[in-house]
Amino acid sequence: MRIILAPMEGVVDDLMRDILSAINPYDLMVTEFVRVVDQLLPEKVFYRICPELQHGGQTLSGTPVRVQLLGQEPGWMAENAIRAIELGSKGVDVNFGCPAKMVNRSNGGAVMLQYPEQLYNVVKAMRDAVPSDQPVTAKIRLGFNDKSLYMENALAIYEAGASELAVHARSKVDGYKPPAYWEYITDINNKLPIPVIANGEIWNKDDAERCMQVTGCDSIMVGRGAISLPNLAAHIKGEAAYSWQQALELMLQYTDRELEGRKSTYYPARIKQWFGYLNRQYSEADELFRELRVFKTADEIIQVLRQARAKLPD
Ligand SMILES: Cc1cc2nc3c(=O)[nH]c(=O)nc-3n(C[C@H](O)[C@H](O)[C@H](O)COP(=O)(O)O)c2cc1C
């Protein structure tokens, strides 16, 4: 079984990847997307989104990291794919699932799911450009307004030479609303000879097992669940789920590292966002969030976290 950490723009950055890879046996992590429009992007853009490129394309704990590109122009996608690989990315992924309006106005992301030949052209150009020993992978939703093209899209990506395909089992209009339609992944997995990675609504070990059973996939990708239960991948592979105390310790560790890092101004927003996900798993997170949500500065928030920690046993 392979477990892959999903790309999550504005949520899973290099610090979160590092923290999660230290406590989970992830097989791969995919970065937030690099937006490709009409140029070969400077190296610094790749290093900003994927600082792991400075360490051989892996987290400090050794989990491989793959850069994700988002764009529609095959030539520029190919050029930037080469750059990602040359800088040390472990393969390169393309995002055909992003529902953001800005992106869709300029024809990248999920809007392309209406045009299977465009998916083909982008993946083919990237595949032709990148050395054959490096995976070129894609991530799709089941469609844009409806799911009618799900198989055409999957086949177009396979025929273009993709090494594997991650499928988020919802259309763009489904947003993030449950359920995830895993049975469409079953069809795709039955048809495509390449590995298909099942994604959507895996929050715990039971979901992971059911998803693999329904889809027949032995690779799964977890996104929101990985933030909600911080040791989700380890748990799926047999470890006990983190207690609230362990989750809180992890948040304090994250806090120390975020504040010494380059993104400390975002800390209050980031930690509140994380609470939004932890609330699903821990009722204690909900209580604590109510206490700290009025605070705007890092110092105030840290104080509340430390007080909560002090109340728990050693
Ligand atoms: C806040 C957020 C940001 C996301 N950013 C990306 C992204 O940059 N690239 C991408 O392919 N998918 C992105 N996704 C989609 C996730 O990778 C994943 O497909 C989706 O959340 C479903 O999986 P889950 O139910 O395990 O969360 C994002 C999802 C969320 C909630």
XYZ file of C-alpha atoms and ligand atoms in Angstrom:
345
model
C 0.000 0.000 0.000
C 1.229 3.521 -0.814
C 0.013 6.610 1.023
C 0.577 9.994 -0.589
C 0.084 13.385 1.030
C -2.202 15.507 -1.165
C -1.196 18.965 -2.353
C -3.079 21.643 -0.377
C -2.443 25.226 -1.355
C -2.138 27.540 1.650
C -2.286 24.591 4.065
C 0.480 22.081 3.383
C 3.717 24.003 2.961
C 7.265 22.762 3.540
C 7.006 23.148 7.327
C 3.774 21.131 7.477
C 5.302 18.510 5.167
C 8.323 18.270 7.431
C 6.260 17.939 10.600
C 3.985 15.304 9.040
C 6.785 13.336 7.424
C 8.580 13.053 10.788
C 5.633 11.151 12.300
C 4.164 9.337 9.290
C 5.409 6.795 6.749
C 4.290 8.778 3.681
C 5.582 7.392 0.395
C 5.378 10.755 -1.367
C 4.285 14.340 -0.796
C 3.060 16.692 -3.523
C 3.691 20.448 -3.253
C 1.306 23.355 -3.572
C 1.028 24.264 -7.249
C 3.502 26.340 -9.225
C 1.387 28.515 -11.557
C 2.703 28.389 -15.120
C 1.382 30.975 -17.590
C 3.728 32.078 -20.337
C 7.312 31.817 -19.165
C 10.014 29.607 -17.761
C 9.820 30.544 -14.100
C 12.968 31.545 -12.216
C 14.502 28.950 -9.924
C 13.575 30.985 -6.860
C 9.867 30.306 -7.512
C 10.499 26.561 -7.322
C 12.645 26.928 -4.207
C 9.958 29.035 -2.521
C 7.213 26.473 -3.078
C 9.487 23.486 -2.592
C 12.456 24.345 -0.335
C 13.109 20.584 -0.143
C 14.761 20.968 -3.570
C 17.750 22.296 -1.605
C 17.912 18.916 0.184
C 17.733 16.459 -2.695
C 13.957 16.747 -3.198
C 13.026 15.182 0.121
C 11.926 16.254 3.574
C 14.439 16.125 6.434
C 12.965 12.737 7.360
C 13.581 11.477 3.838
C 10.102 11.503 2.275
C 10.295 12.264 -1.468
C 8.611 15.486 -2.601
C 7.128 16.116 -6.050
C 6.532 19.583 -7.509
C 3.052 20.221 -8.905
C 2.524 22.536 -11.889
C -0.736 24.193 -12.878
C -1.208 25.654 -16.344
C -2.567 25.043 -19.796
C 0.119 25.858 -22.339
C 1.936 22.624 -23.263
C 5.222 24.298 -24.249
C 5.601 26.268 -21.038
C 4.403 23.348 -18.926
C 7.145 21.223 -20.518
C 9.851 23.859 -19.979
C 8.906 24.258 -16.340
C 8.651 20.501 -15.842
C 12.253 20.177 -17.019
C 13.298 22.890 -14.574
C 11.507 21.191 -11.659
C 13.288 17.920 -12.429
C 16.678 19.570 -12.931
C 16.326 21.234 -9.534
C 15.710 17.829 -7.936
C 11.945 17.248 -7.837
C 11.050 13.557 -7.614
C 9.005 13.535 -10.799
C 6.532 16.252 -11.697
C 2.772 16.422 -11.219
C 0.144 18.433 -13.070
C -2.983 19.839 -11.449
C -6.206 19.418 -13.444
C -8.449 19.718 -10.413
C -8.127 23.238 -9.031
C -11.570 24.870 -8.867
C -10.338 28.435 -8.170
C -12.066 31.073 -10.295
C -8.912 33.001 -11.130
C -7.302 29.865 -12.410
C -10.338 28.864 -14.428
C -10.590 32.256 -16.108
C -7.156 31.702 -17.536
C -7.829 28.059 -18.386
C -5.801 25.992 -15.982
C -6.989 23.512 -13.377
C -10.426 21.894 -13.411
C -11.743 23.909 -16.349
C -9.500 21.813 -18.605
C -11.507 18.712 -17.696
C -13.971 19.846 -20.383
C -11.318 19.319 -23.067
C -9.654 15.866 -22.962
C -7.408 16.749 -25.917
C -5.959 19.668 -23.951
C -5.132 17.342 -21.059
C -3.469 15.044 -23.572
C -1.415 17.870 -25.100
C -0.136 19.128 -21.755
C 0.807 15.699 -20.376
C 2.363 14.598 -23.698
C 4.524 17.721 -23.894
C 5.698 17.219 -20.310
C 6.316 13.501 -20.837
C 8.336 14.141 -24.021
C 10.414 16.773 -22.245
C 11.227 15.005 -18.985
C 13.774 12.145 -18.775
C 11.960 8.813 -18.984
C 13.153 7.642 -15.551
C 11.275 10.547 -13.920
C 7.531 10.108 -13.311
C 5.138 12.552 -14.963
C 1.877 12.328 -13.033
C -1.483 14.085 -13.097
C -4.277 14.813 -10.657
C -7.873 15.207 -11.817
C -11.394 15.600 -10.540
C -14.193 13.593 -12.166
C -15.258 16.528 -14.317
C -16.135 20.193 -14.386
C -19.925 20.761 -14.506
C -20.706 17.048 -14.584
C -18.877 13.724 -14.610
C -19.589 12.716 -18.231
C -15.964 12.963 -19.404
C -14.300 11.187 -16.494
C -13.138 8.200 -18.516
C -12.152 10.178 -21.616
C -10.038 12.430 -19.430
C -8.378 9.521 -17.632
C -7.648 7.780 -20.939
C -6.281 10.974 -22.513
C -3.829 11.337 -19.637
C -2.798 7.689 -19.838
C -2.374 7.804 -23.621
C -0.223 10.905 -23.291
C 2.221 8.783 -21.290
C 1.489 9.672 -17.661
C 3.189 7.372 -15.148
C 0.244 7.464 -12.743
C -2.996 9.310 -12.142
C -4.499 10.630 -8.903
C -8.284 10.969 -8.952
C -10.181 13.203 -6.541
C -13.576 11.535 -6.758
C -15.742 14.614 -7.272
C -16.484 17.082 -10.069
C -15.608 20.754 -9.804
C -19.234 21.656 -8.990
C -19.291 19.045 -6.219
C -16.702 21.234 -4.468
C -15.650 19.485 -1.264
C -19.133 18.289 -0.324
C -19.391 14.648 0.766
C -19.666 12.024 -0.532
C -16.670 11.264 -2.708
C -17.780 9.081 -5.617
C -15.161 6.334 -5.238
C -17.004 4.025 -7.668
C -15.838 6.208 -10.590
C -12.260 5.552 -9.484
C -13.032 1.825 -9.596
C -13.902 2.182 -13.297
C -10.791 4.177 -14.061
C -8.596 1.754 -12.132
C -10.101 -1.197 -14.018
C -9.408 0.442 -17.356
C -5.975 2.057 -16.962
C -2.821 -0.084 -16.901
C -0.950 2.584 -14.880
C -1.280 3.023 -11.097
C -4.390 4.985 -10.108
C -4.303 6.839 -6.790
C -7.637 7.134 -4.995
C -8.418 10.444 -3.294
C -11.347 12.018 -1.451
C -12.939 11.730 2.007
C -10.363 9.471 3.655
C -10.406 10.634 7.269
C -9.452 7.463 9.155
C -8.238 3.870 8.861
C -11.713 2.558 8.156
C -12.230 5.014 5.262
C -8.833 4.045 3.838
C -9.675 0.358 3.925
C -13.126 0.867 2.390
C -11.716 3.120 -0.308
C -9.101 0.546 -1.303
C -11.702 -2.192 -1.269
C -14.194 -0.246 -3.419
C -11.654 1.112 -5.911
C -9.199 -1.788 -6.018
C -6.404 0.802 -5.748
C -3.394 0.103 -3.563
C -2.355 3.758 -3.587
C -4.339 6.387 -1.723
C -3.923 10.139 -1.302
C -5.021 11.989 1.831
C -5.531 15.736 2.186
C -7.765 17.292 4.831
C -7.726 14.065 6.849
C -3.940 14.294 7.182
C -4.249 17.650 8.925
C -7.259 16.655 10.958
C -5.582 13.526 12.367
C -1.873 14.393 12.209
C -0.635 10.797 12.251
C -3.259 9.539 9.783
C -0.818 7.661 7.527
C 0.825 5.925 10.503
C -2.630 5.135 11.861
C -3.748 3.619 8.551
C -0.641 1.441 8.739
C -1.504 0.218 12.226
C -0.428 2.767 14.874
C -2.850 4.187 17.439
C -4.451 7.475 16.400
C -2.891 10.520 18.050
C -4.494 11.598 21.320
C -5.471 15.238 21.787
C -2.381 15.652 23.976
C -0.111 14.456 21.188
C -1.854 16.720 18.689
C -1.408 19.685 21.022
C 2.313 18.922 21.491
C 2.623 18.843 17.715
C 0.922 22.228 17.418
C 3.385 23.676 19.929
C 6.275 22.210 17.945
C 4.779 23.711 14.765
C 4.408 27.046 16.574
C 8.092 27.177 17.589
C 9.250 26.346 14.094
C 6.816 28.650 12.293
C 7.834 31.580 14.479
C 11.530 31.088 13.846
C 10.878 30.645 10.107
C 10.201 32.969 7.224
C 6.412 32.916 7.422
C 5.914 33.964 11.042
C 3.499 36.793 10.120
C 1.047 34.195 8.869
C 1.172 32.200 12.085
C -2.128 33.362 13.684
C -4.069 32.656 10.471
C -2.306 29.345 9.909
C -2.831 27.970 13.394
C -6.506 28.988 13.346
C -6.877 27.272 9.999
C -5.323 24.123 11.440
C -7.803 24.246 14.316
C -10.568 24.223 11.704
C -9.364 20.776 10.618
C -8.469 19.445 14.087
C -11.987 20.242 15.323
C -13.277 17.393 13.256
C -11.158 14.877 15.140
C -10.883 16.333 18.649
C -13.693 17.924 20.678
C -10.946 19.515 22.839
C -9.712 21.427 19.777
C -13.147 22.942 19.365
C -13.181 24.132 22.986
C -9.697 25.570 22.786
C -10.418 27.283 19.495
C -13.332 29.135 21.049
C -10.898 30.491 23.635
C -8.235 31.636 21.214
C -10.138 32.728 18.116
C -10.504 36.330 19.355
C -6.744 36.735 19.627
C -4.832 38.247 16.750
C -1.189 38.080 17.811
C 1.080 35.067 17.953
C 2.022 35.816 21.593
C -1.589 35.729 22.769
C -2.302 32.500 20.908
C 0.842 30.781 22.167
C -0.084 31.652 25.716
C -3.460 29.941 25.345
C -1.811 26.865 23.806
C 0.778 26.661 26.596
C -1.877 27.011 29.279
C -3.851 24.190 27.686
C -0.693 22.079 27.577
C 0.051 22.799 31.258
C -3.381 21.469 32.254
C -2.674 18.073 30.685
C -0.652 15.301 32.418
C 3.073 14.996 31.533
C -7.296 24.085 1.135
C -7.093 23.119 -0.015
C -6.092 23.367 -0.937
C -5.898 22.490 -2.028
N -4.863 22.721 -2.915
C -4.657 21.850 -3.943
C -3.562 22.032 -4.843
O -2.760 22.974 -4.731
N -3.414 21.130 -5.852
C -4.277 20.080 -6.017
O -4.102 19.285 -6.961
N -5.291 19.874 -5.160
C -5.499 20.728 -4.139
N -6.507 20.488 -3.246
C -7.317 19.252 -3.355
C -6.715 18.152 -2.470
O -5.432 17.775 -2.941
C -7.606 16.899 -2.443
O -7.781 16.448 -3.758
C -8.988 17.169 -1.824
O -8.877 17.903 -0.633
C -9.743 15.847 -1.551
O -9.015 15.018 -0.689
P -9.359 14.914 0.906
O -10.825 14.558 1.001
O -8.427 13.849 1.411
O -9.100 16.278 1.495
C -6.721 21.355 -2.180
C -7.738 21.119 -1.219
C -7.930 21.983 -0.153
C -9.021 21.678 0.858
